[in-house]
Each structure stands twice: as structure tokens, then as C-alpha cells.
Amino acid sequence: MNPQVPVPKDIDIARSIQGKEISTLCQQIGLDEKNYDLYGKYKAKLHHKATGVEKREKRGSYVVVTGVTPTSMGEGKSTTTIGLVQALTAHLKRNSFACIRQPSQGPTFGLKGGAAGGGYSQVWPMDEFNMHLTGDIHAVTAANNLIAAAIDARMFHESTQNDQDLFRRLVDKPGSKGVPSFNDAQKRRLAKLGIPTNLQPNELNDEQKRLFARLDIDPDTITLCRVIDTNDRFLRRITVGQAPTEKNHTRVTKFAISVVSELMAVLALASDFSDVCRRVERMVIGFSKGKDGKASQPITCDDLCVAGAACALIKDAVTPTIVQTLEGTPVLVHCGPFANIAHGNSSIIADKVAMDLVGEDGFVVTEAGFASDVGFEKFMDIKCRYSNMMPDCAVLVTTVRALKVHGRDLLNDPQASDDIAIEKGLINMNAHLKNITQNFNVPVVVALNKFTGDTQAELEYVKRRAIEGGATDCQVANNWALGGEGAVDLAQSVVKTCNNFKTSGKKAKFLYEAKGVSILTKIETITSKVYGASEVSIPEHVRDKIKMLEDQGFGDLPVCIAKTHLSISHDPKLKGAPSRYTFPIVSVNVSAGAGFVYALAGEVSTMPGLPTRPAFFDITINPDNGQIEGLF
């Protein structure tokens, strides 16, 4: 690679690089050809059995990249992640993998643009990475919408048929020649109802048939909605069932963006294909109507008999896609949950495969969405809890530019001098340093992502203040302009920090214990220790819902709070490191398949909208060579 000055556009840099054929890269990292399928010359999909590569007693180092509270211009977290592995492998000759999320088409065509990194630290090929890649998000969309269709269809058929006809049709399998039978999912429902599973359909009494056939879903409790991988604000509230054929069975619902589907979180938090199937089976889509003195009960995908078909649709999405950086180092791309409205991390499967491949002296670098109060907290308390892998180092990405923005916002003075703005902006950086080091006991290296307008005095000042704020080290990263060469100092600090932490006997820790601790206590712990709130506001009906979830056995799950990413608090207007305020929780639900309780703070939309001038204005295809143009 031969970096140019000035740095060209991202897509022009990507087009100037001739990457390795992916089969060559797979051979170099120790993957046998039986463990992957080629998707063209430069992408490959791991097989389900690829997690059976050599398991090592001693694992390599695990590094998570996070950042300060993001500004509208971005701080270069993905760029730093890619630059770090380029430096580790291409320059320091250490085995390393970047494990990152697949970008959603929503931001790609909306305001943010792609997520391949930038400059001379990019995922390659960046156009394919930012578009469909190997189709995982489309598979999630199809499976999710199949479940959504199954929900409405089941409610329709239950409302238009008597008990006997409904039961008869449910157990009359096509091709069975009129001999009714229970399939495996239906037998699990029998067991759930306490009905002997060795009975044949004609051996059930009328009450057993009624209990089996009627899920009696309360439409007001349905939590799973249809999804699409596009920013479309006009789908935030819709009415379904308006055709005459639906016999006035209308329902108000919505669309969400595909990457917030619970199925995406299931893929990201599962350990293997069998685990995916079990998690999909137990996904709660809503609750039954409580009547006759009986409490409402959770209704699962397994109750709908749709889990198996959903798993069939996401079969090829269970394993990561292998691509490369501009310098030919390996990247595993898998899953894409948003961090503000989901748990915001790439998959456990990808991290474990990478850890098996890098060896004892290698490095797995993964990126958590947004800042340490959002993606990193969920990385620790949700992802690491299920993976049983804890990080040896965190990289906190910041920029002089971001500190100035945070400082001026906090001062409410856009004309504040650079020195004063940086000083005030450090309040935000120090809050994230404190969160990572004190709440989770993870050592931090600050990556000061360099921009062309930064002065040497500003860079040196921030470096000094970062170490005073609790960082193990702070290094200027110039990999956007230089590729891996510009992140060598950062990589060396990460290597040293990981080695020191592993030999010190210290261990990273969770913020809270999940088991034996109430959901409310877990919410209060996150909001006070991470968000700086002094109290939590929870309406009575939400407290009742929390009690119901605990009574139904969901009390031991970790908590995922959906909130704004533009502040450490719930309110994007609260800048710096807010404290002594009330944090509102407006609703709670359970993502039983993913394995967490989902708490919503204020108005957080699960369907983004398009700006006045979206990124798709400039995206086109060259008819002469078939290449996509205008991506960034």
C-alpha cells in the first residue's frame, strides 16, 4: 500500500487496492477449505462446523474498541479498529482478527453512510461490505417477517373457528391422509400444558384440545413487529388487516429496522447453531389474555410452531463472513444489532472462531457500538456474560475535534476558544475512562484519532490528561492517513497493556450479578453507576410488568437499556457527564431468546428516518464497468 497525500476518497482508495483472493487468506489463517464456502473471489462464509477448528488451552488477547460520546461527525471508531489490526498483523507480525458488525442499509443510504472504516484503514471490498455482503440481514428480515405473519394468521384463525375445527386443522399435517398427529413443536406445547406427550390427537379431551389449540394472544402485548432494512419513518405506526378478507381484524402495529429484530440479537449471542435454534424457540412474541383468574402467559415462537422454519431461513446467517482489510489482514463480519436500541455488538461465534485461530500470542479486536455507556456496557454485561470471554484491554477512541464539540456544547458557547473547549470536553472523556476502569476493571488505552487540523500542543495535552484520567496509555493514531503504519504506536501500547493485565492476576468484572438480583436493582445499578443518575422514574404499570416478568422466570436475565447514544444520560441535551438527575424507564419487555430484559428510556425510535439529503443521493453504478460509486 502506498498512501497518497492528500488522502483520496474512501472508495477511490479501495479501488486502488488489489486484495488477496479469500481462499489464499483462509489458507494463511489456518482454515481448511472444507470449513468455508466462497462467495465470489473475495468473500467466504464459514461452515457451521468451522467452530471446530483447533481449540487451544491458552487463548490470545481480547481487545474491545469503544469511544467517547459520539458527535455528528464521528470519531473514527471503526477506522481505529481496522487500523489497529493492520498494525498488529501487517507491521508487528502478530496474528490478529478484527471482529465487526455488518452495516445496515439504513445508515448506509441515510445520514451516516457506510461502516467500513475510512482512509487507508478500511474493510475490503468496501462496496460489497456496505451493501448486501452475504445476505445475513436479508435472512433475518425474512425469518422475522415470517414470525410476524404467523402471529397475525394465528389470531385470525382462532377468532374465526370453533375449538374442534381449529384443533383438527392444526394436527392435520398435509400428506398425512387424514391421520392426525403432533409434530415435535406441538409435543413441546403439550408438555408445557402438562398434557402427556404420548397421547394421540384423538385421545385428548375437549378441554385439552381447547388449551392446545388456543394461544389466545393479547394483541396489546405483541412485541415482535415486521422489519425492513431501510430507514422509513412512515412505517413507525401502521394498521394491518384492513382488507375485506381479514373480516375487520385490524391491528395497529409498526415496522422496525431489521437489525433491531430479536433474531439479530439471537444470532449475535448464540454459541452455535443448536443454541440458535433453542433461543428462537423460546423467543416471546407476546402474552396470552389473562382470564378466569389465570395470569397471562408468555407466547413463544415454539408455541406458534414457526421456530423451525425461522431457523431454516437464517441457517446460513449463523456463521461469520470472512473478508480482509486494505493490508490483507483477516476480518470476521457477523451480525449488526444497533447499540442504542439493541445490544450493539458483533457475534460471540465470530470472536470465538477468531480466538481459536490467532493462538496464544494473537489478538482478537472487536468493536462495541457507540460509547462506553452504550455498546461497551452491553458488551460486558450481556455479550461477555454469555461468551465467558472477558477483555484484556479496552481502546477508547477520541479526537481533539470531539472534545472541542463536547466542551462547546457543555458551555453552550459555540465561540469558546479551543483551549477552554478541550478542557471542558475532557469531562466526557474522563467519565468514559472512569466507567471502563472502575466499573468493569478493564485497562484502557486511549486512541487519539488524528485529524489534519490538530496541533501538536493539543495532541500532547490530551495525551497527558488521558493518563491523568486513568488511561494506561494514550497514543495518537494516524492510520486514516497512513494505514497500519499510523497505528503502530497504538498497537504496541495495546500489546503491552494486554500482557501486563494478563500477568497481573487482575480480572475484568461485570457491573452486576444477573442471578438472584431483581430487575429493578439491575436497572438502578446501570443508571447510577454508568449513566450518573441519582434516581430512576418507573411508572406503576411498568413496575407491574417487571413483577410479572420476574414471576414468569425472567428475573435472572441481564438488562439491556435502550436510550440515546448522544448523551451518557437519556436526554441528548444533557452534555458532558450528567449527574444528579432522574432517569426514566417508560416500558420493559423480555427478549427471552436473546437472553435479556429490554428496558426503554424515553422516546427511542426503532425505525430511523431519512434526512433531507440522504447518502443515496450520491450513490450510483457505473454502467461501463458495473462498479458502485458514491459510497463513503
PDB file of N, CA and C in Angstrom, residues 446-493:
ATOM      1  N   VAL A 446      -6.079   4.931  25.368  1.00  0.00           N
ATOM      2  CA  VAL A 446      -6.817   5.926  24.597  1.00  0.00           C
ATOM      3  C   VAL A 446      -6.177   6.063  23.223  1.00  0.00           C
ATOM      4  N   ALA A 447      -7.005   5.936  22.189  1.00  0.00           N
ATOM      5  CA  ALA A 447      -6.558   6.169  20.814  1.00  0.00           C
ATOM      6  C   ALA A 447      -7.016   7.562  20.411  1.00  0.00           C
ATOM      7  N   LEU A 448      -6.071   8.458  20.249  1.00  0.00           N
ATOM      8  CA  LEU A 448      -6.368   9.835  19.869  1.00  0.00           C
ATOM      9  C   LEU A 448      -6.292   9.923  18.344  1.00  0.00           C
ATOM     10  N   ASN A 449      -7.445   9.774  17.723  1.00  0.00           N
ATOM     11  CA  ASN A 449      -7.520   9.719  16.265  1.00  0.00           C
ATOM     12  C   ASN A 449      -7.181  11.091  15.676  1.00  0.00           C
ATOM     13  N   LYS A 450      -6.134  11.143  14.895  1.00  0.00           N
ATOM     14  CA  LYS A 450      -5.598  12.432  14.435  1.00  0.00           C
ATOM     15  C   LYS A 450      -6.358  12.974  13.234  1.00  0.00           C
ATOM     16  N   PHE A 451      -6.657  14.265  13.299  1.00  0.00           N
ATOM     17  CA  PHE A 451      -7.232  14.983  12.170  1.00  0.00           C
ATOM     18  C   PHE A 451      -6.241  16.046  11.703  1.00  0.00           C
ATOM     19  N   THR A 452      -6.373  16.459  10.455  1.00  0.00           N
ATOM     20  CA  THR A 452      -5.370  17.355   9.865  1.00  0.00           C
ATOM     21  C   THR A 452      -5.289  18.703  10.575  1.00  0.00           C
ATOM     22  N   GLY A 453      -6.361  19.147  11.212  1.00  0.00           N
ATOM     23  CA  GLY A 453      -6.342  20.450  11.873  1.00  0.00           C
ATOM     24  C   GLY A 453      -5.813  20.424  13.291  1.00  0.00           C
ATOM     25  N   ASP A 454      -5.489  19.238  13.826  1.00  0.00           N
ATOM     26  CA  ASP A 454      -4.997  19.145  15.205  1.00  0.00           C
ATOM     27  C   ASP A 454      -3.600  19.746  15.316  1.00  0.00           C
ATOM     28  N   THR A 455      -3.354  20.475  16.397  1.00  0.00           N
ATOM     29  CA  THR A 455      -1.999  20.974  16.646  1.00  0.00           C
ATOM     30  C   THR A 455      -1.257  19.994  17.540  1.00  0.00           C
ATOM     31  N   GLN A 456       0.061  20.028  17.480  1.00  0.00           N
ATOM     32  CA  GLN A 456       0.867  19.138  18.308  1.00  0.00           C
ATOM     33  C   GLN A 456       0.637  19.413  19.788  1.00  0.00           C
ATOM     34  N   ALA A 457       0.468  20.698  20.125  1.00  0.00           N
ATOM     35  CA  ALA A 457       0.234  21.060  21.525  1.00  0.00           C
ATOM     36  C   ALA A 457      -1.083  20.467  22.021  1.00  0.00           C
ATOM     37  N   GLU A 458      -2.112  20.489  21.186  1.00  0.00           N
ATOM     38  CA  GLU A 458      -3.402  19.913  21.574  1.00  0.00           C
ATOM     39  C   GLU A 458      -3.288  18.409  21.774  1.00  0.00           C
ATOM     40  N   LEU A 459      -2.597  17.743  20.864  1.00  0.00           N
ATOM     41  CA  LEU A 459      -2.436  16.296  20.969  1.00  0.00           C
ATOM     42  C   LEU A 459      -1.681  15.920  22.231  1.00  0.00           C
ATOM     43  N   GLU A 460      -0.609  16.615  22.529  1.00  0.00           N
ATOM     44  CA  GLU A 460       0.191  16.311  23.719  1.00  0.00           C
ATOM     45  C   GLU A 460      -0.599  16.581  24.994  1.00  0.00           C
ATOM     46  N   TYR A 461      -1.397  17.629  24.989  1.00  0.00           N
ATOM     47  CA  TYR A 461      -2.190  17.961  26.176  1.00  0.00           C
ATOM     48  C   TYR A 461      -3.230  16.874  26.447  1.00  0.00           C
ATOM     49  N   VAL A 462      -3.919  16.443  25.405  1.00  0.00           N
ATOM     50  CA  VAL A 462      -4.929  15.398  25.591  1.00  0.00           C
ATOM     51  C   VAL A 462      -4.274  14.092  26.026  1.00  0.00           C
ATOM     52  N   LYS A 463      -3.121  13.761  25.474  1.00  0.00           N
ATOM     53  CA  LYS A 463      -2.408  12.550  25.887  1.00  0.00           C
ATOM     54  C   LYS A 463      -2.112  12.587  27.380  1.00  0.00           C
ATOM     55  N   ARG A 464      -1.613  13.723  27.848  1.00  0.00           N
ATOM     56  CA  ARG A 464      -1.270  13.831  29.272  1.00  0.00           C
ATOM     57  C   ARG A 464      -2.518  13.719  30.137  1.00  0.00           C
ATOM     58  N   ARG A 465      -3.586  14.398  29.737  1.00  0.00           N
ATOM     59  CA  ARG A 465      -4.802  14.384  30.543  1.00  0.00           C
ATOM     60  C   ARG A 465      -5.481  13.013  30.524  1.00  0.00           C
ATOM     61  N   ALA A 466      -5.332  12.263  29.446  1.00  0.00           N
ATOM     62  CA  ALA A 466      -5.907  10.919  29.390  1.00  0.00           C
ATOM     63  C   ALA A 466      -5.253  10.010  30.420  1.00  0.00           C
ATOM     64  N   ILE A 467      -3.948  10.078  30.521  1.00  0.00           N
ATOM     65  CA  ILE A 467      -3.236   9.252  31.504  1.00  0.00           C
ATOM     66  C   ILE A 467      -3.588   9.697  32.917  1.00  0.00           C
ATOM     67  N   GLU A 468      -3.694  11.007  33.130  1.00  0.00           N
ATOM     68  CA  GLU A 468      -4.118  11.508  34.438  1.00  0.00           C
ATOM     69  C   GLU A 468      -5.540  11.051  34.768  1.00  0.00           C
ATOM     70  N   GLY A 469      -6.361  10.841  33.742  1.00  0.00           N
ATOM     71  CA  GLY A 469      -7.744  10.424  33.956  1.00  0.00           C
ATOM     72  C   GLY A 469      -7.926   8.932  34.170  1.00  0.00           C
ATOM     73  N   GLY A 470      -6.829   8.170  34.095  1.00  0.00           N
ATOM     74  CA  GLY A 470      -6.916   6.743  34.388  1.00  0.00           C
ATOM     75  C   GLY A 470      -6.525   5.817  33.269  1.00  0.00           C
ATOM     76  N   ALA A 471      -6.164   6.367  32.102  1.00  0.00           N
ATOM     77  CA  ALA A 471      -5.739   5.510  30.996  1.00  0.00           C
ATOM     78  C   ALA A 471      -4.362   4.937  31.261  1.00  0.00           C
ATOM     79  N   THR A 472      -4.142   3.697  30.839  1.00  0.00           N
ATOM     80  CA  THR A 472      -2.814   3.093  30.918  1.00  0.00           C
ATOM     81  C   THR A 472      -1.846   3.817  29.998  1.00  0.00           C
ATOM     82  N   ASP A 473      -2.351   4.228  28.849  1.00  0.00           N
ATOM     83  CA  ASP A 473      -1.526   4.952  27.877  1.00  0.00           C
ATOM     84  C   ASP A 473      -2.458   5.683  26.925  1.00  0.00           C
ATOM     85  N   CYS A 474      -1.895   6.616  26.181  1.00  0.00           N
ATOM     86  CA  CYS A 474      -2.635   7.322  25.142  1.00  0.00           C
ATOM     87  C   CYS A 474      -1.708   7.511  23.957  1.00  0.00           C
ATOM     88  N   GLN A 475      -2.152   7.069  22.801  1.00  0.00           N
ATOM     89  CA  GLN A 475      -1.328   7.186  21.600  1.00  0.00           C
ATOM     90  C   GLN A 475      -2.116   7.868  20.484  1.00  0.00           C
ATOM     91  N   VAL A 476      -1.417   8.718  19.747  1.00  0.00           N
ATOM     92  CA  VAL A 476      -2.010   9.330  18.567  1.00  0.00           C
ATOM     93  C   VAL A 476      -2.087   8.274  17.464  1.00  0.00           C
ATOM     94  N   ALA A 477      -3.260   8.137  16.865  1.00  0.00           N
ATOM     95  CA  ALA A 477      -3.454   7.181  15.769  1.00  0.00           C
ATOM     96  C   ALA A 477      -3.643   7.957  14.468  1.00  0.00           C
ATOM     97  N   ASN A 478      -2.785   7.679  13.507  1.00  0.00           N
ATOM     98  CA  ASN A 478      -2.860   8.365  12.212  1.00  0.00           C
ATOM     99  C   ASN A 478      -3.060   7.356  11.087  1.00  0.00           C
ATOM    100  N   ASN A 479      -3.776   6.283  11.395  1.00  0.00           N
ATOM    101  CA  ASN A 479      -3.948   5.220  10.404  1.00  0.00           C
ATOM    102  C   ASN A 479      -4.905   5.605   9.283  1.00  0.00           C
ATOM    103  N   TRP A 480      -5.765   6.582   9.497  1.00  0.00           N
ATOM    104  CA  TRP A 480      -6.615   7.047   8.394  1.00  0.00           C
ATOM    105  C   TRP A 480      -5.742   7.523   7.232  1.00  0.00           C
ATOM    106  N   ALA A 481      -4.646   8.190   7.559  1.00  0.00           N
ATOM    107  CA  ALA A 481      -3.762   8.725   6.516  1.00  0.00           C
ATOM    108  C   ALA A 481      -2.669   7.757   6.107  1.00  0.00           C
ATOM    109  N   LEU A 482      -2.273   6.854   7.022  1.00  0.00           N
ATOM    110  CA  LEU A 482      -1.092   6.018   6.768  1.00  0.00           C
ATOM    111  C   LEU A 482      -1.374   4.522   6.788  1.00  0.00           C
ATOM    112  N   GLY A 483      -2.579   4.112   7.114  1.00  0.00           N
ATOM    113  CA  GLY A 483      -2.841   2.689   7.261  1.00  0.00           C
ATOM    114  C   GLY A 483      -2.241   2.169   8.553  1.00  0.00           C
ATOM    115  N   GLY A 484      -1.928   0.875   8.583  1.00  0.00           N
ATOM    116  CA  GLY A 484      -1.413   0.261   9.804  1.00  0.00           C
ATOM    117  C   GLY A 484      -0.173   0.927  10.352  1.00  0.00           C
ATOM    118  N   GLU A 485       0.653   1.480   9.483  1.00  0.00           N
ATOM    119  CA  GLU A 485       1.866   2.166   9.940  1.00  0.00           C
ATOM    120  C   GLU A 485       1.529   3.298  10.904  1.00  0.00           C
ATOM    121  N   GLY A 486       0.390   3.947  10.685  1.00  0.00           N
ATOM    122  CA  GLY A 486      -0.009   5.053  11.539  1.00  0.00           C
ATOM    123  C   GLY A 486      -0.587   4.629  12.869  1.00  0.00           C
ATOM    124  N   ALA A 487      -0.757   3.334  13.095  1.00  0.00           N
ATOM    125  CA  ALA A 487      -1.299   2.834  14.363  1.00  0.00           C
ATOM    126  C   ALA A 487      -0.320   1.910  15.071  1.00  0.00           C
ATOM    127  N   VAL A 488       0.944   1.906  14.659  1.00  0.00           N
ATOM    128  CA  VAL A 488       1.936   1.018  15.278  1.00  0.00           C
ATOM    129  C   VAL A 488       2.128   1.359  16.749  1.00  0.00           C
ATOM    130  N   ASP A 489       2.232   2.646  17.080  1.00  0.00           N
ATOM    131  CA  ASP A 489       2.397   3.032  18.486  1.00  0.00           C
ATOM    132  C   ASP A 489       1.196   2.582  19.311  1.00  0.00           C
ATOM    133  N   LEU A 490       0.011   2.746  18.766  1.00  0.00           N
ATOM    134  CA  LEU A 490      -1.198   2.291  19.452  1.00  0.00           C
ATOM    135  C   LEU A 490      -1.155   0.784  19.649  1.00  0.00           C
ATOM    136  N   ALA A 491      -0.783   0.047  18.616  1.00  0.00           N
ATOM    137  CA  ALA A 491      -0.726  -1.413  18.710  1.00  0.00           C
ATOM    138  C   ALA A 491       0.280  -1.863  19.754  1.00  0.00           C
ATOM    139  N   GLN A 492       1.430  -1.220  19.803  1.00  0.00           N
ATOM    140  CA  GLN A 492       2.441  -1.580  20.802  1.00  0.00           C
ATOM    141  C   GLN A 492       1.925  -1.335  22.214  1.00  0.00           C
ATOM    142  N   SER A 493       1.198  -0.242  22.414  1.00  0.00           N
ATOM    143  CA  SER A 493       0.621   0.023  23.735  1.00  0.00           C
ATOM    144  C   SER A 493      -0.435  -1.010  24.096  1.00  0.00           C
TER     145      SER A 493
END
